[in-house]
PDB file of C-alpha atoms in Angstrom:
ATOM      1  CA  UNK A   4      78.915 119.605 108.959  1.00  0.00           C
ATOM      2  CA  UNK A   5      78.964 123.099 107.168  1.00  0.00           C
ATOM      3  CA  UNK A   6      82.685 123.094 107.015  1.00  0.00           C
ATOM      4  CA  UNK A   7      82.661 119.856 105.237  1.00  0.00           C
ATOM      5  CA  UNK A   8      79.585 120.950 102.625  1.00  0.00           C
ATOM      6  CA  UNK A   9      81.669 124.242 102.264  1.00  0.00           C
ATOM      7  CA  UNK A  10      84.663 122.020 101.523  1.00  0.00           C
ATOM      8  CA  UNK A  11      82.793 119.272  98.944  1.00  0.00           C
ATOM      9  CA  UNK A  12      81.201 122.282  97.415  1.00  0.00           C
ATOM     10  CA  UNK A  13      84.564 123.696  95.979  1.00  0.00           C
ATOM     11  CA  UNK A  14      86.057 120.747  95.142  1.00  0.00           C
ATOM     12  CA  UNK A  15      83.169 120.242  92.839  1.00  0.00           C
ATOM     13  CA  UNK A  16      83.311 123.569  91.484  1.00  0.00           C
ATOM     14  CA  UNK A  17      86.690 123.562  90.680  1.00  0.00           C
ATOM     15  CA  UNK A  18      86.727 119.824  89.621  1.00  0.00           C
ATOM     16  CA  UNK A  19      88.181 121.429  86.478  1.00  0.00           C
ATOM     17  CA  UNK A  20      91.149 123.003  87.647  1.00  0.00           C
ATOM     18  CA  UNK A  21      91.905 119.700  89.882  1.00  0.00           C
ATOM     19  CA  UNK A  22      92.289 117.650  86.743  1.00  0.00           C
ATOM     20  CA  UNK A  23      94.461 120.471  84.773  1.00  0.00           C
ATOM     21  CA  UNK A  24      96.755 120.620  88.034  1.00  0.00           C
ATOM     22  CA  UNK A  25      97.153 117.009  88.614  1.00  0.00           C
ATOM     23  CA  UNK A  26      98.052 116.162  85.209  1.00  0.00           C
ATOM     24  CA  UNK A  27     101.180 119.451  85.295  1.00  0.00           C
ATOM     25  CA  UNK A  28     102.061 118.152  88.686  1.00  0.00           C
ATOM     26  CA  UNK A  29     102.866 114.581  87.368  1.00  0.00           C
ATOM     27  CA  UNK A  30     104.371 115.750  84.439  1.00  0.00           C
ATOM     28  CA  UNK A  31     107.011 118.301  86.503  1.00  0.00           C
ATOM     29  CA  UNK A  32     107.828 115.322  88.866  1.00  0.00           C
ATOM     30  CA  UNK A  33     108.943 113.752  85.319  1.00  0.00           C
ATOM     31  CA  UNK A  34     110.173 115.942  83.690  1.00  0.00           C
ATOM     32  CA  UNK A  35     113.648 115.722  84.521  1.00  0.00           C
ATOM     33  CA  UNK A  36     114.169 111.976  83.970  1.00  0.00           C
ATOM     34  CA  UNK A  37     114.913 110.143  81.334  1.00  0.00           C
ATOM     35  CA  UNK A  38     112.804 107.271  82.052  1.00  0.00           C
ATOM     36  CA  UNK A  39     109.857 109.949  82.998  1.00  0.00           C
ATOM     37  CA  UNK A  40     106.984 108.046  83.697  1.00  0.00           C
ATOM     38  CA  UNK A  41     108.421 104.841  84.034  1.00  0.00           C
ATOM     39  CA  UNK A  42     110.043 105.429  87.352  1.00  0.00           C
ATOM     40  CA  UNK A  43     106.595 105.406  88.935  1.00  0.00           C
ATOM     41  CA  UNK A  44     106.338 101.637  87.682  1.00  0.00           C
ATOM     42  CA  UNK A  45     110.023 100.714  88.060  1.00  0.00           C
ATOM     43  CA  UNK A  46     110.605 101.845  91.948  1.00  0.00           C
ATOM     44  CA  UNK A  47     107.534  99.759  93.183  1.00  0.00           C
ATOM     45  CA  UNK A  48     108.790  96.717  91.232  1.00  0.00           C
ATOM     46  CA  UNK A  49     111.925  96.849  93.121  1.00  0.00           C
ATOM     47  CA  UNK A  50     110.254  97.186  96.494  1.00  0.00           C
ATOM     48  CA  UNK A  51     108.117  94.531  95.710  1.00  0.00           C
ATOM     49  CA  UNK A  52     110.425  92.109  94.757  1.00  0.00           C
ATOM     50  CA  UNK A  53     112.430  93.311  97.828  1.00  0.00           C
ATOM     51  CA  UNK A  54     109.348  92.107  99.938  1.00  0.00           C
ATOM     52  CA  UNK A  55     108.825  89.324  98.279  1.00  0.00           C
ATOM     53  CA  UNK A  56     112.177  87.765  99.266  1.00  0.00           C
ATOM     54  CA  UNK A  57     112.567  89.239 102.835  1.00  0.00           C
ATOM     55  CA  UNK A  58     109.049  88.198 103.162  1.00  0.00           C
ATOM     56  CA  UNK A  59     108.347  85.119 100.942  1.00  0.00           C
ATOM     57  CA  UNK A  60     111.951  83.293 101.330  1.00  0.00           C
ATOM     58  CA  UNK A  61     113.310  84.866 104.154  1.00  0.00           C
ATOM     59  CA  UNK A  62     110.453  85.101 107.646  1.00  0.00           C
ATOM     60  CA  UNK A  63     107.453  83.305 106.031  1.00  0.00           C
ATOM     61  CA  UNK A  64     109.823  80.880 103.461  1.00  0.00           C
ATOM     62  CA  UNK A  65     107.084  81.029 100.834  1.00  0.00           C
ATOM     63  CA  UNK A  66     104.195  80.064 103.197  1.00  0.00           C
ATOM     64  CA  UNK A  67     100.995  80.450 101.166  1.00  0.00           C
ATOM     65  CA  UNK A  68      97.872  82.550 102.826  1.00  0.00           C
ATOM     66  CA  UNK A  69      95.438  80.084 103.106  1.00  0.00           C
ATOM     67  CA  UNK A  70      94.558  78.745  99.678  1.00  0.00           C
ATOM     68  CA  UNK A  71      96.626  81.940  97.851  1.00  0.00           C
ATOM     69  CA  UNK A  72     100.530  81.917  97.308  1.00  0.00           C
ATOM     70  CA  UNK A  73     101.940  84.239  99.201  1.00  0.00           C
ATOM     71  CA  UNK A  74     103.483  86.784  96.596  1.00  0.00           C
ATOM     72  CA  UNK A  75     100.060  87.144  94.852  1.00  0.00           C
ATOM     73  CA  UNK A  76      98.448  88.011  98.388  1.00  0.00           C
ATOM     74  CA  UNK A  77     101.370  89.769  99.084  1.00  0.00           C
ATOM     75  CA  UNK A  78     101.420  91.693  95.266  1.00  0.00           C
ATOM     76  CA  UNK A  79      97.214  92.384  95.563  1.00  0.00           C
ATOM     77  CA  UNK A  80      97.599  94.448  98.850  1.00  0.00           C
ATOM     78  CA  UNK A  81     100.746  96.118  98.302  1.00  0.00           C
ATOM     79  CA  UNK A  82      98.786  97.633  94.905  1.00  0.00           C
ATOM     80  CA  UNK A  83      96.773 100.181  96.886  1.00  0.00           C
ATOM     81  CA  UNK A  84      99.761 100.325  99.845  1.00  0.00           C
ATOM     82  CA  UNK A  85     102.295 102.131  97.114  1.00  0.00           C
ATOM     83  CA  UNK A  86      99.176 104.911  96.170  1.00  0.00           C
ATOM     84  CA  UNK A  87      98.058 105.141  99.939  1.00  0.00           C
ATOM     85  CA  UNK A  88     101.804 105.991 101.310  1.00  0.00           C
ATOM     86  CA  UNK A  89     102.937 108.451  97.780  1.00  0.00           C
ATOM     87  CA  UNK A  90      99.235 110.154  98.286  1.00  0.00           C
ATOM     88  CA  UNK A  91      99.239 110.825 102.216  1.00  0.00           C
ATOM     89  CA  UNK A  92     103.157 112.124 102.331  1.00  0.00           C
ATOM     90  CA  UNK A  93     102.994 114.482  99.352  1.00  0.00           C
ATOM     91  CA  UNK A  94      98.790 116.154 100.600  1.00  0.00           C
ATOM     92  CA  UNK A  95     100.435 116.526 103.501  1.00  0.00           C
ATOM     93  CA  UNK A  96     102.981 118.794 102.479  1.00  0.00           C
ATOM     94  CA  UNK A  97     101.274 120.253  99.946  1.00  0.00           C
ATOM     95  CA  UNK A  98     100.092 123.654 101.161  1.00  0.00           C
ATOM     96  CA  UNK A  99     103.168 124.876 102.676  1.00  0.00           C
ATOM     97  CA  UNK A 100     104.819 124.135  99.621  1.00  0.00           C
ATOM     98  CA  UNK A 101     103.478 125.419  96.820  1.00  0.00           C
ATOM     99  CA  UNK A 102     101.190 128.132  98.830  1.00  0.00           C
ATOM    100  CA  UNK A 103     103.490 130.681  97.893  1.00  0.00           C
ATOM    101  CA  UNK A 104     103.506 129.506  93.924  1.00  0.00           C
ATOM    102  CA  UNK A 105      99.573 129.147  93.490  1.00  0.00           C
ATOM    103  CA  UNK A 106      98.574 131.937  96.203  1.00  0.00           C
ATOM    104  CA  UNK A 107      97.856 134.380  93.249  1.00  0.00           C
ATOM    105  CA  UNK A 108      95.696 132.254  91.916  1.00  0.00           C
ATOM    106  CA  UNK A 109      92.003 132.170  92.408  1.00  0.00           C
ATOM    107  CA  UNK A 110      90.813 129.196  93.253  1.00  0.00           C
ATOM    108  CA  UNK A 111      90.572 127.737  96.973  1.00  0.00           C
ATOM    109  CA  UNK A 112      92.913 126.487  99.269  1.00  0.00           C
ATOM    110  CA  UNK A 113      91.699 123.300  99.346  1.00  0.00           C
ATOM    111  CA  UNK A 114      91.569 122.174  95.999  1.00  0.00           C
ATOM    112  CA  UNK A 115      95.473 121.906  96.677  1.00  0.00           C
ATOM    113  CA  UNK A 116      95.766 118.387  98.381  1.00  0.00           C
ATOM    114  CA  UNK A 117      93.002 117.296  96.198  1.00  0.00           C
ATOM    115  CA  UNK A 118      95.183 117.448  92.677  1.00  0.00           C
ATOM    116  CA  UNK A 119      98.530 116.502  94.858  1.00  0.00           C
ATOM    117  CA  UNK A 120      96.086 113.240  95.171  1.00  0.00           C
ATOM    118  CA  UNK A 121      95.532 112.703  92.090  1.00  0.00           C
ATOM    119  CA  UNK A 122      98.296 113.644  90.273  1.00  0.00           C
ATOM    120  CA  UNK A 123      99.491 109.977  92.372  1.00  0.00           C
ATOM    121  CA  UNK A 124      95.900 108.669  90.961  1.00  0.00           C
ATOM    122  CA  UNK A 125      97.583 108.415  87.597  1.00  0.00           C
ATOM    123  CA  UNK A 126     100.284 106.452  88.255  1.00  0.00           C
ATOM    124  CA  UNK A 127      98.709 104.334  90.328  1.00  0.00           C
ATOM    125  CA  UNK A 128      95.619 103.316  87.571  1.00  0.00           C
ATOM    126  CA  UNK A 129      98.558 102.464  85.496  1.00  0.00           C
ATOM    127  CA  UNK A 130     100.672 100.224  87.875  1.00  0.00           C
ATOM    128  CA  UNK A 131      97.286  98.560  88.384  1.00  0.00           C
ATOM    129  CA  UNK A 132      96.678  98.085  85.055  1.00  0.00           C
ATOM    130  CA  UNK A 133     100.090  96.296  84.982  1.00  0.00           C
ATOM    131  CA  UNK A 134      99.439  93.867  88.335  1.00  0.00           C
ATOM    132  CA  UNK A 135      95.789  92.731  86.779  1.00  0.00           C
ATOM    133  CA  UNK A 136      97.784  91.557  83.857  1.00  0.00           C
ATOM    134  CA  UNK A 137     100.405  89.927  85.937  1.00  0.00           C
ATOM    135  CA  UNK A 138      97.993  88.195  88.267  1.00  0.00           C
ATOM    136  CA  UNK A 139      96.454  86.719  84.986  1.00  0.00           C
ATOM    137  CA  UNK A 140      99.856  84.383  84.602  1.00  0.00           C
ATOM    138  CA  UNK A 141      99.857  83.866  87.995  1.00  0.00           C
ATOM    139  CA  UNK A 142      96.147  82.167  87.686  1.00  0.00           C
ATOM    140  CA  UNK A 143      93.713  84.928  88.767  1.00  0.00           C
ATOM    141  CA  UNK A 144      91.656  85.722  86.094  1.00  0.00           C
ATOM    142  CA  UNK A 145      89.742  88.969  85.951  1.00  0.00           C
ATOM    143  CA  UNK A 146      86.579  88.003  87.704  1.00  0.00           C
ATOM    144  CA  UNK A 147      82.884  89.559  88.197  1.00  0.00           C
ATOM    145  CA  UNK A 148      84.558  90.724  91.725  1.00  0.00           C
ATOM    146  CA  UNK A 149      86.249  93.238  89.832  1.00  0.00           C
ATOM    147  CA  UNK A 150      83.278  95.453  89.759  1.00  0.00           C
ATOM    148  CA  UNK A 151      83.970  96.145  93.555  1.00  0.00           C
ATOM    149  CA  UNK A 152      86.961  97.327  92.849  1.00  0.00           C
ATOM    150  CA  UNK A 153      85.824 101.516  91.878  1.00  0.00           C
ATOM    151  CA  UNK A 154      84.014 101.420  95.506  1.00  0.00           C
ATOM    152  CA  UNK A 155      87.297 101.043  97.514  1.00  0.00           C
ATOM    153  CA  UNK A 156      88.795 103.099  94.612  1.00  0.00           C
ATOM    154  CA  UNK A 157      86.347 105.643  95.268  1.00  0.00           C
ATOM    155  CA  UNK A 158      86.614 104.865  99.252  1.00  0.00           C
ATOM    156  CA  UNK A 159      89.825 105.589  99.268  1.00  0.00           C
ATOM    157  CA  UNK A 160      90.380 108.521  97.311  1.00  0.00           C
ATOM    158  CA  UNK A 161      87.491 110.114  99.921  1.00  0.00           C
ATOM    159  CA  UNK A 162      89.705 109.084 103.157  1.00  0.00           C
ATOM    160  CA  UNK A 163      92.999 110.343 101.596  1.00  0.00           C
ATOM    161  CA  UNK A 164      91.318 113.691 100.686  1.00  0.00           C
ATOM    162  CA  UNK A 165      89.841 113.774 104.172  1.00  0.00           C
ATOM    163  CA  UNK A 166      92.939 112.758 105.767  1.00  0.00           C
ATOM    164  CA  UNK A 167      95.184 115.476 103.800  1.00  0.00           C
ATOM    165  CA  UNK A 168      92.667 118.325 104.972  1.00  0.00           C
ATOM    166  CA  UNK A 169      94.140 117.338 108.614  1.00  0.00           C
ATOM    167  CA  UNK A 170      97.236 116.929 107.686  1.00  0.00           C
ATOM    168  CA  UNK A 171      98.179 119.523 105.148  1.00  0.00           C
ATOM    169  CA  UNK A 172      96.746 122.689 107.880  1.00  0.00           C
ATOM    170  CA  UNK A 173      98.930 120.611 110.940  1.00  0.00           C
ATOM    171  CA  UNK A 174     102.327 120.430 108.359  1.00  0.00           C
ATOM    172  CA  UNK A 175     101.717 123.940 107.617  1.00  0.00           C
ATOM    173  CA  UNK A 176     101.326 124.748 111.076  1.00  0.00           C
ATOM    174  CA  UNK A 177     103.548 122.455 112.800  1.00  0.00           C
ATOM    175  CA  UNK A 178     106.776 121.561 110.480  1.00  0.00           C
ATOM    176  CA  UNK A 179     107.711 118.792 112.870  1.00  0.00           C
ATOM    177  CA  UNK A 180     104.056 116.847 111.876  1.00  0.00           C
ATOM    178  CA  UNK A 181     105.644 115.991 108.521  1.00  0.00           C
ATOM    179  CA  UNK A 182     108.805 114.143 110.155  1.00  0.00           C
ATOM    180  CA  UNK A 183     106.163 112.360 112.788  1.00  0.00           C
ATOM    181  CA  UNK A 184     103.681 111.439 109.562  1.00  0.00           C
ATOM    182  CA  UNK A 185     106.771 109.708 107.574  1.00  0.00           C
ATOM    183  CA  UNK A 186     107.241 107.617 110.797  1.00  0.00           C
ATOM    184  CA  UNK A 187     103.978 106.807 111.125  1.00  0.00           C
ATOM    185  CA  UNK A 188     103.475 105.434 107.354  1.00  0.00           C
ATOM    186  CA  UNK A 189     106.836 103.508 108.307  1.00  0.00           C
ATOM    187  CA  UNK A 190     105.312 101.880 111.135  1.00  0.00           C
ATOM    188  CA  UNK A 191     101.266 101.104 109.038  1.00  0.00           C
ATOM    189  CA  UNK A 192     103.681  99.466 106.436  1.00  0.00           C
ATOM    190  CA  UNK A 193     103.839  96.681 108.910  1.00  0.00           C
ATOM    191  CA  UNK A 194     100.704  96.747 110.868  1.00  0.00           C
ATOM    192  CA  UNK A 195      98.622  97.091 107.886  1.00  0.00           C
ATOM    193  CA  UNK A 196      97.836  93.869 106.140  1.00  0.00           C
ATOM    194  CA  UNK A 197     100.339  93.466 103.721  1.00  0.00           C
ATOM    195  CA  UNK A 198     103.283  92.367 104.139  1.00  0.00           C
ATOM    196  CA  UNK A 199     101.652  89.570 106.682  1.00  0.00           C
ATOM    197  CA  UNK A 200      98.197  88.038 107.236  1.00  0.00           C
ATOM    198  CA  UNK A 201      96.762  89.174 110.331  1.00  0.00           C
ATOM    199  CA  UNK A 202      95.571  85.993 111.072  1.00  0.00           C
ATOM    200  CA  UNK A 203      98.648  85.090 112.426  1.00  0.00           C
ATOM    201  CA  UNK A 204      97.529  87.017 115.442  1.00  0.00           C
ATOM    202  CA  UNK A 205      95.527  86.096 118.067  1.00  0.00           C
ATOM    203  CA  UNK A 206      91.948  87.007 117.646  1.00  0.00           C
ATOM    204  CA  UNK A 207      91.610  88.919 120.515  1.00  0.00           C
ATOM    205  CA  UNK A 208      94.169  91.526 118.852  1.00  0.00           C
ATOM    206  CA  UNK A 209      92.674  91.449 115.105  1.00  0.00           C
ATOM    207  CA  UNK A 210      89.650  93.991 115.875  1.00  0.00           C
ATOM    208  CA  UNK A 211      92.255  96.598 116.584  1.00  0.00           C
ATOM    209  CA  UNK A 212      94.080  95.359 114.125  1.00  0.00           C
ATOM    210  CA  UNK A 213      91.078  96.297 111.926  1.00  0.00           C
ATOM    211  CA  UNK A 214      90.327 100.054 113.204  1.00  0.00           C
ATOM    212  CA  UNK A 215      93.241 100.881 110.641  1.00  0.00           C
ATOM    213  CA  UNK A 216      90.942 102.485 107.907  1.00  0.00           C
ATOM    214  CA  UNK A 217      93.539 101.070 105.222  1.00  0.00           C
ATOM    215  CA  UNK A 218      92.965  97.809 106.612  1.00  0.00           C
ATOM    216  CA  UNK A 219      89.658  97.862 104.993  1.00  0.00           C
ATOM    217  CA  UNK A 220      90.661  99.243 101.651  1.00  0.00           C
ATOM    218  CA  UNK A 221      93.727  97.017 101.387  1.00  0.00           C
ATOM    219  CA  UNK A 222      91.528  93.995 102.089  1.00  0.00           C
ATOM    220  CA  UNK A 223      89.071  95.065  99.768  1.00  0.00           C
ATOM    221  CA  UNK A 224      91.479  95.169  96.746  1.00  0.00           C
ATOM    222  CA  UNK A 225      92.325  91.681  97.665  1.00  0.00           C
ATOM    223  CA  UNK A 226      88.755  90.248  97.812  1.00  0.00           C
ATOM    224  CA  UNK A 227      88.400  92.258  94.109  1.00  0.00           C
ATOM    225  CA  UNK A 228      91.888  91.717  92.441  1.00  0.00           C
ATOM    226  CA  UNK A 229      91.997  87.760  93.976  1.00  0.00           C
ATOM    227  CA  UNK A 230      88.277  86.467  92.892  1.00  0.00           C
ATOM    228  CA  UNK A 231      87.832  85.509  97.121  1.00  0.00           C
ATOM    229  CA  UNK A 232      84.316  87.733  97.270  1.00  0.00           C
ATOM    230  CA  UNK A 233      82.274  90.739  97.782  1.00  0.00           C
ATOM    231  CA  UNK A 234      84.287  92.029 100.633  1.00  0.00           C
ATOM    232  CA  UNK A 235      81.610  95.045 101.926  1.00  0.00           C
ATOM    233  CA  UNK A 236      78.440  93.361 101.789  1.00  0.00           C
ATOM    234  CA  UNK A 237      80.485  89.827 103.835  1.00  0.00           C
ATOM    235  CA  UNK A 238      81.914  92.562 106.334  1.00  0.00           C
ATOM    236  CA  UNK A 239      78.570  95.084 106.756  1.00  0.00           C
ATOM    237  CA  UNK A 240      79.427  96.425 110.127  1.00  0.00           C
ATOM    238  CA  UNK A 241      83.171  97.265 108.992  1.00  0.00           C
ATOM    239  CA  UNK A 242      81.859  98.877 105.770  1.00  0.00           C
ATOM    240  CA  UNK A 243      79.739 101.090 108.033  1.00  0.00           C
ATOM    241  CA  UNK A 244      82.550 101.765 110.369  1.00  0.00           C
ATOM    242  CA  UNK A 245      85.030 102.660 107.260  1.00  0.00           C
ATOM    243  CA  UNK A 246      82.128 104.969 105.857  1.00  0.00           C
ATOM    244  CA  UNK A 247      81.752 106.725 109.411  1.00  0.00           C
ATOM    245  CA  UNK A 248      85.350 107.211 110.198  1.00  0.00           C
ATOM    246  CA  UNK A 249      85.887 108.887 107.048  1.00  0.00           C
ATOM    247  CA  UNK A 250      82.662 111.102 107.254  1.00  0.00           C
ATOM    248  CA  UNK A 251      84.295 111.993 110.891  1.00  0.00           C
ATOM    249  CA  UNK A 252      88.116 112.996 109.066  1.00  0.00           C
ATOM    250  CA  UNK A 253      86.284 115.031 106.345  1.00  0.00           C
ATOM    251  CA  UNK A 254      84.454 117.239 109.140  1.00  0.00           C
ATOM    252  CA  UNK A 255      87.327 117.578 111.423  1.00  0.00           C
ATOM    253  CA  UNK A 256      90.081 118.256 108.678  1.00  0.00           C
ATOM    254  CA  UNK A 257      87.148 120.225 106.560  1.00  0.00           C
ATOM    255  CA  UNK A 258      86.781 122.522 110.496  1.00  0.00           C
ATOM    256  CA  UNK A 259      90.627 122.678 110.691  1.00  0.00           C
ATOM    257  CA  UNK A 260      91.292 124.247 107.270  1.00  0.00           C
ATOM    258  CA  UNK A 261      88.500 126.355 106.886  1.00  0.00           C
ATOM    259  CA  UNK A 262      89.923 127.955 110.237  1.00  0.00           C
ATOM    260  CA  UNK A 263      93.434 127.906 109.552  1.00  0.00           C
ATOM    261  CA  UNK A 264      93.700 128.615 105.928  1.00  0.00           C
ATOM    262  CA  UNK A 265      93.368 132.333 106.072  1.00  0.00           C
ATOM    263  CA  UNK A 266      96.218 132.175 108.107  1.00  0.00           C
ATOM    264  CA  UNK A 267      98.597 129.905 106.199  1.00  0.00           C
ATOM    265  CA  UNK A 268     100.560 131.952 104.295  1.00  0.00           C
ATOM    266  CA  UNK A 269     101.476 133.875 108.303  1.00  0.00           C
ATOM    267  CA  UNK A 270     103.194 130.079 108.907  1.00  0.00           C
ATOM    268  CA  UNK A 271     105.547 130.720 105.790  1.00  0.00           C
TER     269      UNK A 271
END
């Protein structure tokens, strides 16, 4: 628990210089294209119109889920899936790659994943600007479930900040976690809920389904962007559950960098 304060503590403090880093980190990942910013709008198009048709035409032909066509379900979840996979890949190899850049600067070690996170914020705000417009012409209006929609925001952005604490100090460690993590993001592509409803499975396999922590969030952007409800006060117990496993990831990953991270720059 004193790891994580210790943790929360400078990311507060150096809120600042989180914000200032974020915004040069998006704009060097730009800087050398044409289209700049664009490409962050243009490359999740593709893949969702990709999915759509593999998905909506091809396995499902067009099926809707429940009462919702199937490429507006499909286009809701897939919103958050694009910032969740960017976010995780890049936090986790963001200390052993720019350790050697920012290590004489003062500022603490983990305020690195944080701005890697939300340098991906950015873009992601913006593509979501862009799908609440779209889901307008495909008849789902902005509704009063929209105000829902900063908690799973805020959720979120708490789990992937927890997550990259573990991550980052095992990628710096262990080069070989990085390779294993891209697998792994492969794989919750298709046992998350987005690309399917997990419905379709039998319900004696949807609680596990469920102990996917971007289960909740994904779900929760659907219930908000879709008008279907106030997903964490219907589901109580799995609001709890997402709130607990992230307070566990903070204070493991907040433990494992705060005893590693004097010792990064030896894994180099």
């Amino acid at each position: 628990m004193k790891s994580a304060l210790t943790i929360l503590k400078e990311q507060f403090s150096y809120f600042y210089l989180v914000r200032r880093l974020s915004v040069y980190e998006l704009r060097s990942l730009t800087s050398g294209n044409y289209l700049g910013m664009a490409w962050e709008i243009i490359n999740p198009a593709i893949q969702i119109m990709i999915y759509w048709f593999v998905f909506g035409f091809g396995i499902r032909q067009r099926e809707p889920v429940g009462d919702i066509p199937y490429l507006a379900w499909m286009f809701a979840g897939i919103l958050a899936w694009f910032f969740i996979n960017q976010a995780v890949m890049k936090s986790a190899k963001s200390i052993h790659t720019k350790i050697k850049m920012l290590a004489k600067m003062n500022f603490p070690m983990s305020v690195i994943p944080s701005y890697v996170i939300f340098a991906q914020l950015y873009p992601h705000l913006v593509l979501l600007a862009i799908g609440v417009i779209i889901l307008q012409f495909m008849g789902f209006p902005i509704s009063i479930y929209y105000l829902q929609l900063p908690i799973y925001m805020i959720g979120l952005l708490a789990f992937l900040f927890s997550l990259s604490l573990i991550m980052s100090t095992l990628t710096t460690i262990i080069r070989d976690v990085q390779m294993a993590l891209q697998s792994v993001m492969r794989m919750l592509l298709y046992l998350s809920p987005i690309l399917w409803p997990p419905t379709s499975l039998p319900e004696s396999v949807q609680p596990f389904m469920m102990l996917n922590p971007f289960y909740y969030i994904i779900e929760g952007y659907r219930y908000s962007l879709l008008g279907e409800g106030w997903y964490f006060l219907e589901n109580p117990i799995y609001t709890a559950y997402f709130v607990g496993i992230t307070a566990l990831t903070l204070m493991v990953g907040s433990y494992l960098h705060l005893k590693f991270r004097s010792h990064f720059i030896d894994y180099l």
